[in-house]
């Protein structure tokens, strides 16, 4: 006689960019072990790949392709899976803004919200001839930057450029090699990059969690915003 299979609960989350409600399950003990092994390796690429594979296994909707999701939706999905798998709170190390005392604070990941910073301008002229069409960063672009060990600024620009255009031609970024795209970005002027940052990147929505705590050392009331929420998945 075989042992009975334990029924795994199913949950739902609404992904804002995809505009779709997605069903998912918590990750299993076996999957958690794989994640922890990846963390122990201290290899960013391995951690990212393992996290994506686990997330993909937990999604119960075949029409949702993890690699096609925006970072905004991926964070929401991964944090939702995490909260139902190992708990809704995470210990985060923070510093007092007054005395710099460091302490651990519990963060409730279910309090995550989308922070909007204005309306990004996704079509920007770089000069009188050439312009760029921009998009929300995708998972593929983040993975590519890890593989190629691209610096943060270049990686962000590579992730956001959809295509380059002039009056006659459109140059789709996905049709070019990583080396060609990096060369294009690195030949931009400082003013080009500043313009893209101010009009688009700095105004992109982001997932964040607001938290408040009293410093045990100086009794100052602190308010902070936590982002980079992908780190909370494991």
mmCIF file with all atom_site columns, C-alpha atoms in Angstrom:
data_model
loop_
_atom_site.group_PDB
_atom_site.id
_atom_site.type_symbol
_atom_site.label_atom_id
_atom_site.label_alt_id
_atom_site.label_comp_id
_atom_site.label_asym_id
_atom_site.label_entity_id
_atom_site.label_seq_id
_atom_site.pdbx_PDB_ins_code
_atom_site.Cartn_x
_atom_site.Cartn_y
_atom_site.Cartn_z
_atom_site.occupancy
_atom_site.B_iso_or_equiv
_atom_site.pdbx_formal_charge
_atom_site.auth_seq_id
_atom_site.auth_comp_id
_atom_site.auth_asym_id
_atom_site.auth_atom_id
_atom_site.pdbx_PDB_model_num
ATOM 1   C CA . UNK A 1 1   ? 0.000  0.000  0.000   1.00 0.00 ? 1   UNK A CA 1
ATOM 2   C CA . UNK A 1 2   ? 1.422  3.370  -1.006  1.00 0.00 ? 2   UNK A CA 1
ATOM 3   C CA . UNK A 1 3   ? 1.382  6.419  1.238   1.00 0.00 ? 3   UNK A CA 1
ATOM 4   C CA . UNK A 1 4   ? -1.345 8.969  0.478   1.00 0.00 ? 4   UNK A CA 1
ATOM 5   C CA . UNK A 1 5   ? -0.421 12.126 -1.397  1.00 0.00 ? 5   UNK A CA 1
ATOM 6   C CA . UNK A 1 6   ? -0.998 15.302 0.593   1.00 0.00 ? 6   UNK A CA 1
ATOM 7   C CA . UNK A 1 7   ? -3.205 17.776 -1.225  1.00 0.00 ? 7   UNK A CA 1
ATOM 8   C CA . UNK A 1 8   ? -1.373 21.028 -1.845  1.00 0.00 ? 8   UNK A CA 1
ATOM 9   C CA . UNK A 1 9   ? -3.471 24.226 -1.545  1.00 0.00 ? 9   UNK A CA 1
ATOM 10  C CA . UNK A 1 10  ? -3.917 26.555 -4.513  1.00 0.00 ? 10  UNK A CA 1
ATOM 11  C CA . UNK A 1 11  ? -3.854 30.367 -4.290  1.00 0.00 ? 11  UNK A CA 1
ATOM 12  C CA . UNK A 1 12  ? -4.350 33.277 -6.663  1.00 0.00 ? 12  UNK A CA 1
ATOM 13  C CA . UNK A 1 13  ? -2.552 36.579 -7.280  1.00 0.00 ? 13  UNK A CA 1
ATOM 14  C CA . UNK A 1 14  ? -3.395 39.412 -9.667  1.00 0.00 ? 14  UNK A CA 1
ATOM 15  C CA . UNK A 1 15  ? -0.358 40.490 -11.731 1.00 0.00 ? 15  UNK A CA 1
ATOM 16  C CA . UNK A 1 16  ? -0.762 44.181 -12.515 1.00 0.00 ? 16  UNK A CA 1
ATOM 17  C CA . UNK A 1 17  ? 1.370  44.505 -15.666 1.00 0.00 ? 17  UNK A CA 1
ATOM 18  C CA . UNK A 1 18  ? 0.133  41.259 -17.199 1.00 0.00 ? 18  UNK A CA 1
ATOM 19  C CA . UNK A 1 19  ? -3.371 42.180 -15.994 1.00 0.00 ? 19  UNK A CA 1
ATOM 20  C CA . UNK A 1 20  ? -4.112 38.553 -15.224 1.00 0.00 ? 20  UNK A CA 1
ATOM 21  C CA . UNK A 1 21  ? -5.036 36.529 -12.156 1.00 0.00 ? 21  UNK A CA 1
ATOM 22  C CA . UNK A 1 22  ? -2.610 33.619 -11.811 1.00 0.00 ? 22  UNK A CA 1
ATOM 23  C CA . UNK A 1 23  ? -3.029 30.429 -9.776  1.00 0.00 ? 23  UNK A CA 1
ATOM 24  C CA . UNK A 1 24  ? -0.055 29.056 -7.874  1.00 0.00 ? 24  UNK A CA 1
ATOM 25  C CA . UNK A 1 25  ? 0.918  26.598 -5.154  1.00 0.00 ? 25  UNK A CA 1
ATOM 26  C CA . UNK A 1 26  ? 3.484  26.864 -2.321  1.00 0.00 ? 26  UNK A CA 1
ATOM 27  C CA . UNK A 1 27  ? 6.901  25.369 -3.007  1.00 0.00 ? 27  UNK A CA 1
ATOM 28  C CA . UNK A 1 28  ? 7.650  21.950 -1.510  1.00 0.00 ? 28  UNK A CA 1
ATOM 29  C CA . UNK A 1 29  ? 10.308 20.835 0.978   1.00 0.00 ? 29  UNK A CA 1
ATOM 30  C CA . UNK A 1 30  ? 12.339 19.383 -1.898  1.00 0.00 ? 30  UNK A CA 1
ATOM 31  C CA . UNK A 1 31  ? 12.175 22.673 -3.800  1.00 0.00 ? 31  UNK A CA 1
ATOM 32  C CA . UNK A 1 32  ? 13.148 24.623 -0.682  1.00 0.00 ? 32  UNK A CA 1
ATOM 33  C CA . UNK A 1 33  ? 16.228 22.423 -0.245  1.00 0.00 ? 33  UNK A CA 1
ATOM 34  C CA . UNK A 1 34  ? 17.241 23.164 -3.832  1.00 0.00 ? 34  UNK A CA 1
ATOM 35  C CA . UNK A 1 35  ? 16.828 26.901 -3.196  1.00 0.00 ? 35  UNK A CA 1
ATOM 36  C CA . UNK A 1 36  ? 18.918 26.765 -0.022  1.00 0.00 ? 36  UNK A CA 1
ATOM 37  C CA . UNK A 1 37  ? 21.664 24.861 -1.841  1.00 0.00 ? 37  UNK A CA 1
ATOM 38  C CA . UNK A 1 38  ? 21.724 27.594 -4.477  1.00 0.00 ? 38  UNK A CA 1
ATOM 39  C CA . UNK A 1 39  ? 22.049 30.255 -1.756  1.00 0.00 ? 39  UNK A CA 1
ATOM 40  C CA . UNK A 1 40  ? 24.945 28.364 -0.174  1.00 0.00 ? 40  UNK A CA 1
ATOM 41  C CA . UNK A 1 41  ? 26.763 28.456 -3.519  1.00 0.00 ? 41  UNK A CA 1
ATOM 42  C CA . UNK A 1 42  ? 26.799 32.298 -3.335  1.00 0.00 ? 42  UNK A CA 1
ATOM 43  C CA . UNK A 1 43  ? 26.574 32.273 -7.147  1.00 0.00 ? 43  UNK A CA 1
ATOM 44  C CA . UNK A 1 44  ? 24.116 34.997 -8.241  1.00 0.00 ? 44  UNK A CA 1
ATOM 45  C CA . UNK A 1 45  ? 23.432 33.288 -11.573 1.00 0.00 ? 45  UNK A CA 1
ATOM 46  C CA . UNK A 1 46  ? 22.680 29.944 -9.909  1.00 0.00 ? 46  UNK A CA 1
ATOM 47  C CA . UNK A 1 47  ? 20.458 31.561 -7.272  1.00 0.00 ? 47  UNK A CA 1
ATOM 48  C CA . UNK A 1 48  ? 18.499 33.451 -9.924  1.00 0.00 ? 48  UNK A CA 1
ATOM 49  C CA . UNK A 1 49  ? 18.106 30.405 -12.196 1.00 0.00 ? 49  UNK A CA 1
ATOM 50  C CA . UNK A 1 50  ? 17.017 28.160 -9.311  1.00 0.00 ? 50  UNK A CA 1
ATOM 51  C CA . UNK A 1 51  ? 14.515 30.746 -8.050  1.00 0.00 ? 51  UNK A CA 1
ATOM 52  C CA . UNK A 1 52  ? 12.988 31.086 -11.514 1.00 0.00 ? 52  UNK A CA 1
ATOM 53  C CA . UNK A 1 53  ? 12.719 27.304 -11.962 1.00 0.00 ? 53  UNK A CA 1
ATOM 54  C CA . UNK A 1 54  ? 11.009 26.985 -8.580  1.00 0.00 ? 54  UNK A CA 1
ATOM 55  C CA . UNK A 1 55  ? 8.640  29.844 -9.351  1.00 0.00 ? 55  UNK A CA 1
ATOM 56  C CA . UNK A 1 56  ? 7.832  28.329 -12.749 1.00 0.00 ? 56  UNK A CA 1
ATOM 57  C CA . UNK A 1 57  ? 7.022  24.969 -11.115 1.00 0.00 ? 57  UNK A CA 1
ATOM 58  C CA . UNK A 1 58  ? 4.671  26.638 -8.637  1.00 0.00 ? 58  UNK A CA 1
ATOM 59  C CA . UNK A 1 59  ? 2.642  28.515 -11.269 1.00 0.00 ? 59  UNK A CA 1
ATOM 60  C CA . UNK A 1 60  ? -0.382 26.439 -12.299 1.00 0.00 ? 60  UNK A CA 1
ATOM 61  C CA . UNK A 1 61  ? -1.272 28.454 -15.403 1.00 0.00 ? 61  UNK A CA 1
ATOM 62  C CA . UNK A 1 62  ? 0.365  27.120 -18.602 1.00 0.00 ? 62  UNK A CA 1
ATOM 63  C CA . UNK A 1 63  ? -0.320 30.379 -20.425 1.00 0.00 ? 63  UNK A CA 1
ATOM 64  C CA . UNK A 1 64  ? 2.025  32.311 -18.108 1.00 0.00 ? 64  UNK A CA 1
ATOM 65  C CA . UNK A 1 65  ? 5.663  32.230 -19.200 1.00 0.00 ? 65  UNK A CA 1
ATOM 66  C CA . UNK A 1 66  ? 7.955  33.212 -16.335 1.00 0.00 ? 66  UNK A CA 1
ATOM 67  C CA . UNK A 1 67  ? 10.699 34.432 -18.668 1.00 0.00 ? 67  UNK A CA 1
ATOM 68  C CA . UNK A 1 68  ? 8.280  36.882 -20.312 1.00 0.00 ? 68  UNK A CA 1
ATOM 69  C CA . UNK A 1 69  ? 7.136  38.558 -17.090 1.00 0.00 ? 69  UNK A CA 1
ATOM 70  C CA . UNK A 1 70  ? 8.166  42.061 -16.136 1.00 0.00 ? 70  UNK A CA 1
ATOM 71  C CA . UNK A 1 71  ? 10.287 42.430 -13.006 1.00 0.00 ? 71  UNK A CA 1
ATOM 72  C CA . UNK A 1 72  ? 7.327  44.135 -11.327 1.00 0.00 ? 72  UNK A CA 1
ATOM 73  C CA . UNK A 1 73  ? 5.064  41.106 -11.846 1.00 0.00 ? 73  UNK A CA 1
ATOM 74  C CA . UNK A 1 74  ? 7.834  38.610 -11.069 1.00 0.00 ? 74  UNK A CA 1
ATOM 75  C CA . UNK A 1 75  ? 8.468  40.214 -7.669  1.00 0.00 ? 75  UNK A CA 1
ATOM 76  C CA . UNK A 1 76  ? 4.778  40.109 -6.790  1.00 0.00 ? 76  UNK A CA 1
ATOM 77  C CA . UNK A 1 77  ? 4.459  36.486 -7.895  1.00 0.00 ? 77  UNK A CA 1
ATOM 78  C CA . UNK A 1 78  ? 7.597  35.312 -6.092  1.00 0.00 ? 78  UNK A CA 1
ATOM 79  C CA . UNK A 1 79  ? 6.734  37.101 -2.860  1.00 0.00 ? 79  UNK A CA 1
ATOM 80  C CA . UNK A 1 80  ? 3.205  35.677 -2.978  1.00 0.00 ? 80  UNK A CA 1
ATOM 81  C CA . UNK A 1 81  ? 4.617  32.159 -3.396  1.00 0.00 ? 81  UNK A CA 1
ATOM 82  C CA . UNK A 1 82  ? 7.098  32.762 -0.586  1.00 0.00 ? 82  UNK A CA 1
ATOM 83  C CA . UNK A 1 83  ? 4.422  33.999 1.825   1.00 0.00 ? 83  UNK A CA 1
ATOM 84  C CA . UNK A 1 84  ? 2.353  30.831 1.348   1.00 0.00 ? 84  UNK A CA 1
ATOM 85  C CA . UNK A 1 85  ? 5.393  28.533 1.452   1.00 0.00 ? 85  UNK A CA 1
ATOM 86  C CA . UNK A 1 86  ? 7.435  29.555 4.498   1.00 0.00 ? 86  UNK A CA 1
ATOM 87  C CA . UNK A 1 87  ? 5.621  32.475 6.098   1.00 0.00 ? 87  UNK A CA 1
ATOM 88  C CA . UNK A 1 88  ? 4.555  36.069 5.687   1.00 0.00 ? 88  UNK A CA 1
ATOM 89  C CA . UNK A 1 89  ? 7.363  37.700 7.679   1.00 0.00 ? 89  UNK A CA 1
ATOM 90  C CA . UNK A 1 90  ? 11.051 38.190 6.859   1.00 0.00 ? 90  UNK A CA 1
ATOM 91  C CA . UNK A 1 91  ? 13.812 39.489 9.133   1.00 0.00 ? 91  UNK A CA 1
ATOM 92  C CA . UNK A 1 92  ? 15.530 42.515 7.586   1.00 0.00 ? 92  UNK A CA 1
ATOM 93  C CA . UNK A 1 93  ? 18.613 44.257 8.965   1.00 0.00 ? 93  UNK A CA 1
ATOM 94  C CA . UNK A 1 94  ? 18.084 48.039 9.147   1.00 0.00 ? 94  UNK A CA 1
ATOM 95  C CA . UNK A 1 95  ? 19.977 51.022 10.541  1.00 0.00 ? 95  UNK A CA 1
ATOM 96  C CA . UNK A 1 96  ? 18.638 53.871 12.647  1.00 0.00 ? 96  UNK A CA 1
ATOM 97  C CA . UNK A 1 97  ? 18.676 57.113 10.670  1.00 0.00 ? 97  UNK A CA 1
ATOM 98  C CA . UNK A 1 98  ? 19.697 59.019 13.807  1.00 0.00 ? 98  UNK A CA 1
ATOM 99  C CA . UNK A 1 99  ? 22.421 56.967 15.527  1.00 0.00 ? 99  UNK A CA 1
ATOM 100 C CA . UNK A 1 100 ? 23.136 54.273 12.886  1.00 0.00 ? 100 UNK A CA 1
ATOM 101 C CA . UNK A 1 101 ? 22.349 51.487 15.368  1.00 0.00 ? 101 UNK A CA 1
ATOM 102 C CA . UNK A 1 102 ? 21.715 48.235 13.448  1.00 0.00 ? 102 UNK A CA 1
ATOM 103 C CA . UNK A 1 103 ? 18.908 45.854 14.305  1.00 0.00 ? 103 UNK A CA 1
ATOM 104 C CA . UNK A 1 104 ? 16.674 43.182 12.785  1.00 0.00 ? 104 UNK A CA 1
ATOM 105 C CA . UNK A 1 105 ? 13.093 44.139 11.999  1.00 0.00 ? 105 UNK A CA 1
ATOM 106 C CA . UNK A 1 106 ? 10.342 41.772 10.902  1.00 0.00 ? 106 UNK A CA 1
ATOM 107 C CA . UNK A 1 107 ? 8.815  42.743 7.569   1.00 0.00 ? 107 UNK A CA 1
ATOM 108 C CA . UNK A 1 108 ? 5.343  41.539 6.591   1.00 0.00 ? 108 UNK A CA 1
ATOM 109 C CA . UNK A 1 109 ? 5.713  40.675 2.886   1.00 0.00 ? 109 UNK A CA 1
ATOM 110 C CA . UNK A 1 110 ? 1.943  40.741 2.406   1.00 0.00 ? 110 UNK A CA 1
ATOM 111 C CA . UNK A 1 111 ? 2.137  44.528 2.889   1.00 0.00 ? 111 UNK A CA 1
ATOM 112 C CA . UNK A 1 112 ? 3.918  44.905 -0.446  1.00 0.00 ? 112 UNK A CA 1
ATOM 113 C CA . UNK A 1 113 ? 2.488  47.622 -2.673  1.00 0.00 ? 113 UNK A CA 1
ATOM 114 C CA . UNK A 1 114 ? 3.248  49.221 -6.016  1.00 0.00 ? 114 UNK A CA 1
ATOM 115 C CA . UNK A 1 115 ? 4.857  52.625 -5.666  1.00 0.00 ? 115 UNK A CA 1
ATOM 116 C CA . UNK A 1 116 ? 4.204  54.926 -8.613  1.00 0.00 ? 116 UNK A CA 1
ATOM 117 C CA . UNK A 1 117 ? 6.594  57.800 -9.255  1.00 0.00 ? 117 UNK A CA 1
ATOM 118 C CA . UNK A 1 118 ? 4.934  59.623 -12.123 1.00 0.00 ? 118 UNK A CA 1
ATOM 119 C CA . UNK A 1 119 ? 4.244  58.773 -15.751 1.00 0.00 ? 119 UNK A CA 1
ATOM 120 C CA . UNK A 1 120 ? 7.313  57.387 -17.573 1.00 0.00 ? 120 UNK A CA 1
ATOM 121 C CA . UNK A 1 121 ? 7.901  58.761 -21.087 1.00 0.00 ? 121 UNK A CA 1
ATOM 122 C CA . UNK A 1 122 ? 8.644  55.685 -23.171 1.00 0.00 ? 122 UNK A CA 1
ATOM 123 C CA . UNK A 1 123 ? 9.595  57.413 -26.439 1.00 0.00 ? 123 UNK A CA 1
ATOM 124 C CA . UNK A 1 124 ? 12.650 59.669 -26.218 1.00 0.00 ? 124 UNK A CA 1
ATOM 125 C CA . UNK A 1 125 ? 14.704 61.410 -28.914 1.00 0.00 ? 125 UNK A CA 1
ATOM 126 C CA . UNK A 1 126 ? 18.447 61.098 -28.280 1.00 0.00 ? 126 UNK A CA 1
ATOM 127 C CA . UNK A 1 127 ? 19.332 63.712 -30.921 1.00 0.00 ? 127 UNK A CA 1
ATOM 128 C CA . UNK A 1 128 ? 17.752 65.215 -34.052 1.00 0.00 ? 128 UNK A CA 1
ATOM 129 C CA . UNK A 1 129 ? 17.960 61.869 -35.871 1.00 0.00 ? 129 UNK A CA 1
ATOM 130 C CA . UNK A 1 130 ? 17.671 58.930 -33.477 1.00 0.00 ? 130 UNK A CA 1
ATOM 131 C CA . UNK A 1 131 ? 15.223 58.045 -30.740 1.00 0.00 ? 131 UNK A CA 1
ATOM 132 C CA . UNK A 1 132 ? 14.567 55.079 -28.459 1.00 0.00 ? 132 UNK A CA 1
ATOM 133 C CA . UNK A 1 133 ? 11.377 53.254 -27.505 1.00 0.00 ? 133 UNK A CA 1
ATOM 134 C CA . UNK A 1 134 ? 11.585 52.029 -23.907 1.00 0.00 ? 134 UNK A CA 1
ATOM 135 C CA . UNK A 1 135 ? 9.849  49.253 -21.973 1.00 0.00 ? 135 UNK A CA 1
ATOM 136 C CA . UNK A 1 136 ? 9.582  47.781 -18.497 1.00 0.00 ? 136 UNK A CA 1
ATOM 137 C CA . UNK A 1 137 ? 12.635 45.608 -17.698 1.00 0.00 ? 137 UNK A CA 1
ATOM 138 C CA . UNK A 1 138 ? 12.030 41.894 -18.317 1.00 0.00 ? 138 UNK A CA 1
ATOM 139 C CA . UNK A 1 139 ? 13.432 38.844 -16.555 1.00 0.00 ? 139 UNK A CA 1
ATOM 140 C CA . UNK A 1 140 ? 15.457 37.925 -19.641 1.00 0.00 ? 140 UNK A CA 1
ATOM 141 C CA . UNK A 1 141 ? 17.292 41.233 -19.453 1.00 0.00 ? 141 UNK A CA 1
ATOM 142 C CA . UNK A 1 142 ? 18.141 40.765 -15.766 1.00 0.00 ? 142 UNK A CA 1
ATOM 143 C CA . UNK A 1 143 ? 19.404 37.233 -16.423 1.00 0.00 ? 143 UNK A CA 1
ATOM 144 C CA . UNK A 1 144 ? 21.490 38.461 -19.343 1.00 0.00 ? 144 UNK A CA 1
ATOM 145 C CA . UNK A 1 145 ? 23.177 41.086 -17.164 1.00 0.00 ? 145 UNK A CA 1
ATOM 146 C CA . UNK A 1 146 ? 24.061 38.403 -14.592 1.00 0.00 ? 146 UNK A CA 1
ATOM 147 C CA . UNK A 1 147 ? 25.518 36.089 -17.240 1.00 0.00 ? 147 UNK A CA 1
ATOM 148 C CA . UNK A 1 148 ? 27.517 38.867 -18.876 1.00 0.00 ? 148 UNK A CA 1
ATOM 149 C CA . UNK A 1 149 ? 28.423 40.556 -15.558 1.00 0.00 ? 149 UNK A CA 1
ATOM 150 C CA . UNK A 1 150 ? 27.298 43.912 -16.948 1.00 0.00 ? 150 UNK A CA 1
ATOM 151 C CA . UNK A 1 151 ? 27.611 46.972 -14.707 1.00 0.00 ? 151 UNK A CA 1
ATOM 152 C CA . UNK A 1 152 ? 24.366 48.213 -13.150 1.00 0.00 ? 152 UNK A CA 1
ATOM 153 C CA . UNK A 1 153 ? 23.889 51.331 -15.315 1.00 0.00 ? 153 UNK A CA 1
ATOM 154 C CA . UNK A 1 154 ? 24.547 49.530 -18.603 1.00 0.00 ? 154 UNK A CA 1
ATOM 155 C CA . UNK A 1 155 ? 22.383 46.584 -17.527 1.00 0.00 ? 155 UNK A CA 1
ATOM 156 C CA . UNK A 1 156 ? 19.471 48.915 -16.717 1.00 0.00 ? 156 UNK A CA 1
ATOM 157 C CA . UNK A 1 157 ? 19.664 50.646 -20.097 1.00 0.00 ? 157 UNK A CA 1
ATOM 158 C CA . UNK A 1 158 ? 19.943 47.311 -21.935 1.00 0.00 ? 158 UNK A CA 1
ATOM 159 C CA . UNK A 1 159 ? 16.896 46.062 -20.034 1.00 0.00 ? 159 UNK A CA 1
ATOM 160 C CA . UNK A 1 160 ? 14.758 49.084 -20.914 1.00 0.00 ? 160 UNK A CA 1
ATOM 161 C CA . UNK A 1 161 ? 15.507 49.719 -24.612 1.00 0.00 ? 161 UNK A CA 1
ATOM 162 C CA . UNK A 1 162 ? 12.938 48.044 -26.868 1.00 0.00 ? 162 UNK A CA 1
ATOM 163 C CA . UNK A 1 163 ? 14.099 49.518 -30.167 1.00 0.00 ? 163 UNK A CA 1
ATOM 164 C CA . UNK A 1 164 ? 16.024 52.403 -31.724 1.00 0.00 ? 164 UNK A CA 1
ATOM 165 C CA . UNK A 1 165 ? 14.489 54.354 -34.601 1.00 0.00 ? 165 UNK A CA 1
ATOM 166 C CA . UNK A 1 166 ? 15.000 57.177 -37.089 1.00 0.00 ? 166 UNK A CA 1
ATOM 167 C CA . UNK A 1 167 ? 12.747 58.608 -39.797 1.00 0.00 ? 167 UNK A CA 1
ATOM 168 C CA . UNK A 1 168 ? 13.215 55.575 -42.046 1.00 0.00 ? 168 UNK A CA 1
ATOM 169 C CA . UNK A 1 169 ? 14.175 52.514 -39.967 1.00 0.00 ? 169 UNK A CA 1
ATOM 170 C CA . UNK A 1 170 ? 13.376 50.732 -36.732 1.00 0.00 ? 170 UNK A CA 1
ATOM 171 C CA . UNK A 1 171 ? 16.211 48.754 -35.112 1.00 0.00 ? 171 UNK A CA 1
ATOM 172 C CA . UNK A 1 172 ? 14.738 46.130 -32.769 1.00 0.00 ? 172 UNK A CA 1
ATOM 173 C CA . UNK A 1 173 ? 17.165 45.583 -29.886 1.00 0.00 ? 173 UNK A CA 1
ATOM 174 C CA . UNK A 1 174 ? 16.385 41.861 -29.633 1.00 0.00 ? 174 UNK A CA 1
ATOM 175 C CA . UNK A 1 175 ? 17.774 41.315 -33.142 1.00 0.00 ? 175 UNK A CA 1
ATOM 176 C CA . UNK A 1 176 ? 21.299 42.291 -32.088 1.00 0.00 ? 176 UNK A CA 1
ATOM 177 C CA . UNK A 1 177 ? 24.001 40.505 -30.111 1.00 0.00 ? 177 UNK A CA 1
ATOM 178 C CA . UNK A 1 178 ? 24.773 41.418 -26.520 1.00 0.00 ? 178 UNK A CA 1
ATOM 179 C CA . UNK A 1 179 ? 28.098 42.892 -27.644 1.00 0.00 ? 179 UNK A CA 1
ATOM 180 C CA . UNK A 1 180 ? 26.398 45.107 -30.245 1.00 0.00 ? 180 UNK A CA 1
ATOM 181 C CA . UNK A 1 181 ? 23.822 46.339 -27.721 1.00 0.00 ? 181 UNK A CA 1
ATOM 182 C CA . UNK A 1 182 ? 26.458 47.081 -25.094 1.00 0.00 ? 182 UNK A CA 1
ATOM 183 C CA . UNK A 1 183 ? 28.510 48.964 -27.696 1.00 0.00 ? 183 UNK A CA 1
ATOM 184 C CA . UNK A 1 184 ? 25.463 51.082 -28.586 1.00 0.00 ? 184 UNK A CA 1
ATOM 185 C CA . UNK A 1 185 ? 24.738 51.922 -24.943 1.00 0.00 ? 185 UNK A CA 1
ATOM 186 C CA . UNK A 1 186 ? 28.357 52.738 -24.099 1.00 0.00 ? 186 UNK A CA 1
ATOM 187 C CA . UNK A 1 187 ? 28.530 55.163 -27.034 1.00 0.00 ? 187 UNK A CA 1
ATOM 188 C CA . UNK A 1 188 ? 25.609 57.189 -25.686 1.00 0.00 ? 188 UNK A CA 1
ATOM 189 C CA . UNK A 1 189 ? 26.439 60.628 -24.342 1.00 0.00 ? 189 UNK A CA 1
ATOM 190 C CA . UNK A 1 190 ? 26.107 61.441 -20.654 1.00 0.00 ? 190 UNK A CA 1
ATOM 191 C CA . UNK A 1 191 ? 23.203 63.726 -21.584 1.00 0.00 ? 191 UNK A CA 1
ATOM 192 C CA . UNK A 1 192 ? 21.461 60.848 -23.427 1.00 0.00 ? 192 UNK A CA 1
ATOM 193 C CA . UNK A 1 193 ? 21.634 58.667 -20.322 1.00 0.00 ? 193 UNK A CA 1
ATOM 194 C CA . UNK A 1 194 ? 20.544 61.498 -18.027 1.00 0.00 ? 194 UNK A CA 1
ATOM 195 C CA . UNK A 1 195 ? 17.514 62.131 -20.250 1.00 0.00 ? 195 UNK A CA 1
ATOM 196 C CA . UNK A 1 196 ? 16.473 58.454 -20.208 1.00 0.00 ? 196 UNK A CA 1
ATOM 197 C CA . UNK A 1 197 ? 16.944 58.283 -16.433 1.00 0.00 ? 197 UNK A CA 1
ATOM 198 C CA . UNK A 1 198 ? 14.924 61.420 -15.712 1.00 0.00 ? 198 UNK A CA 1
ATOM 199 C CA . UNK A 1 199 ? 12.078 60.779 -18.163 1.00 0.00 ? 199 UNK A CA 1
ATOM 200 C CA . UNK A 1 200 ? 11.728 56.997 -17.886 1.00 0.00 ? 200 UNK A CA 1
ATOM 201 C CA . UNK A 1 201 ? 13.833 54.929 -15.471 1.00 0.00 ? 201 UNK A CA 1
ATOM 202 C CA . UNK A 1 202 ? 13.401 57.191 -12.420 1.00 0.00 ? 202 UNK A CA 1
ATOM 203 C CA . UNK A 1 203 ? 9.625  57.163 -12.952 1.00 0.00 ? 203 UNK A CA 1
ATOM 204 C CA . UNK A 1 204 ? 9.124  53.407 -13.293 1.00 0.00 ? 204 UNK A CA 1
ATOM 205 C CA . UNK A 1 205 ? 6.759  51.878 -10.716 1.00 0.00 ? 205 UNK A CA 1
ATOM 206 C CA . UNK A 1 206 ? 8.351  49.594 -8.130  1.00 0.00 ? 206 UNK A CA 1
ATOM 207 C CA . UNK A 1 207 ? 7.223  47.124 -5.492  1.00 0.00 ? 207 UNK A CA 1
ATOM 208 C CA . UNK A 1 208 ? 8.036  48.170 -1.963  1.00 0.00 ? 208 UNK A CA 1
ATOM 209 C CA . UNK A 1 209 ? 7.121  47.680 1.679   1.00 0.00 ? 209 UNK A CA 1
ATOM 210 C CA . UNK A 1 210 ? 6.888  50.571 4.140   1.00 0.00 ? 210 UNK A CA 1
ATOM 211 C CA . UNK A 1 211 ? 8.016  49.827 7.659   1.00 0.00 ? 211 UNK A CA 1
ATOM 212 C CA . UNK A 1 212 ? 8.438  51.760 10.901  1.00 0.00 ? 212 UNK A CA 1
ATOM 213 C CA . UNK A 1 213 ? 10.408 50.940 14.029  1.00 0.00 ? 213 UNK A CA 1
ATOM 214 C CA . UNK A 1 214 ? 11.691 52.515 17.222  1.00 0.00 ? 214 UNK A CA 1
ATOM 215 C CA . UNK A 1 215 ? 15.455 52.425 17.679  1.00 0.00 ? 215 UNK A CA 1
ATOM 216 C CA . UNK A 1 216 ? 16.224 50.612 20.975  1.00 0.00 ? 216 UNK A CA 1
ATOM 217 C CA . UNK A 1 217 ? 19.389 52.666 21.369  1.00 0.00 ? 217 UNK A CA 1
ATOM 218 C CA . UNK A 1 218 ? 18.257 56.275 20.916  1.00 0.00 ? 218 UNK A CA 1
ATOM 219 C CA . UNK A 1 219 ? 14.441 55.788 20.855  1.00 0.00 ? 219 UNK A CA 1
ATOM 220 C CA . UNK A 1 220 ? 14.124 57.574 17.484  1.00 0.00 ? 220 UNK A CA 1
ATOM 221 C CA . UNK A 1 221 ? 11.047 56.671 15.440  1.00 0.00 ? 221 UNK A CA 1
ATOM 222 C CA . UNK A 1 222 ? 12.205 55.497 12.014  1.00 0.00 ? 222 UNK A CA 1
ATOM 223 C CA . UNK A 1 223 ? 10.276 55.121 8.779   1.00 0.00 ? 223 UNK A CA 1
ATOM 224 C CA . UNK A 1 224 ? 11.856 53.268 5.865   1.00 0.00 ? 224 UNK A CA 1
ATOM 225 C CA . UNK A 1 225 ? 10.862 51.820 2.513   1.00 0.00 ? 225 UNK A CA 1
ATOM 226 C CA . UNK A 1 226 ? 12.175 48.373 1.575   1.00 0.00 ? 226 UNK A CA 1
ATOM 227 C CA . UNK A 1 227 ? 12.579 47.366 -2.080  1.00 0.00 ? 227 UNK A CA 1
ATOM 228 C CA . UNK A 1 228 ? 14.686 44.820 -4.021  1.00 0.00 ? 228 UNK A CA 1
ATOM 229 C CA . UNK A 1 229 ? 12.061 42.324 -2.910  1.00 0.00 ? 229 UNK A CA 1
ATOM 230 C CA . UNK A 1 230 ? 13.314 39.446 -5.074  1.00 0.00 ? 230 UNK A CA 1
ATOM 231 C CA . UNK A 1 231 ? 15.863 38.847 -2.299  1.00 0.00 ? 231 UNK A CA 1
ATOM 232 C CA . UNK A 1 232 ? 12.981 37.844 -0.015  1.00 0.00 ? 232 UNK A CA 1
ATOM 233 C CA . UNK A 1 233 ? 11.950 34.806 -2.087  1.00 0.00 ? 233 UNK A CA 1
ATOM 234 C CA . UNK A 1 234 ? 14.165 32.330 -0.246  1.00 0.00 ? 234 UNK A CA 1
#
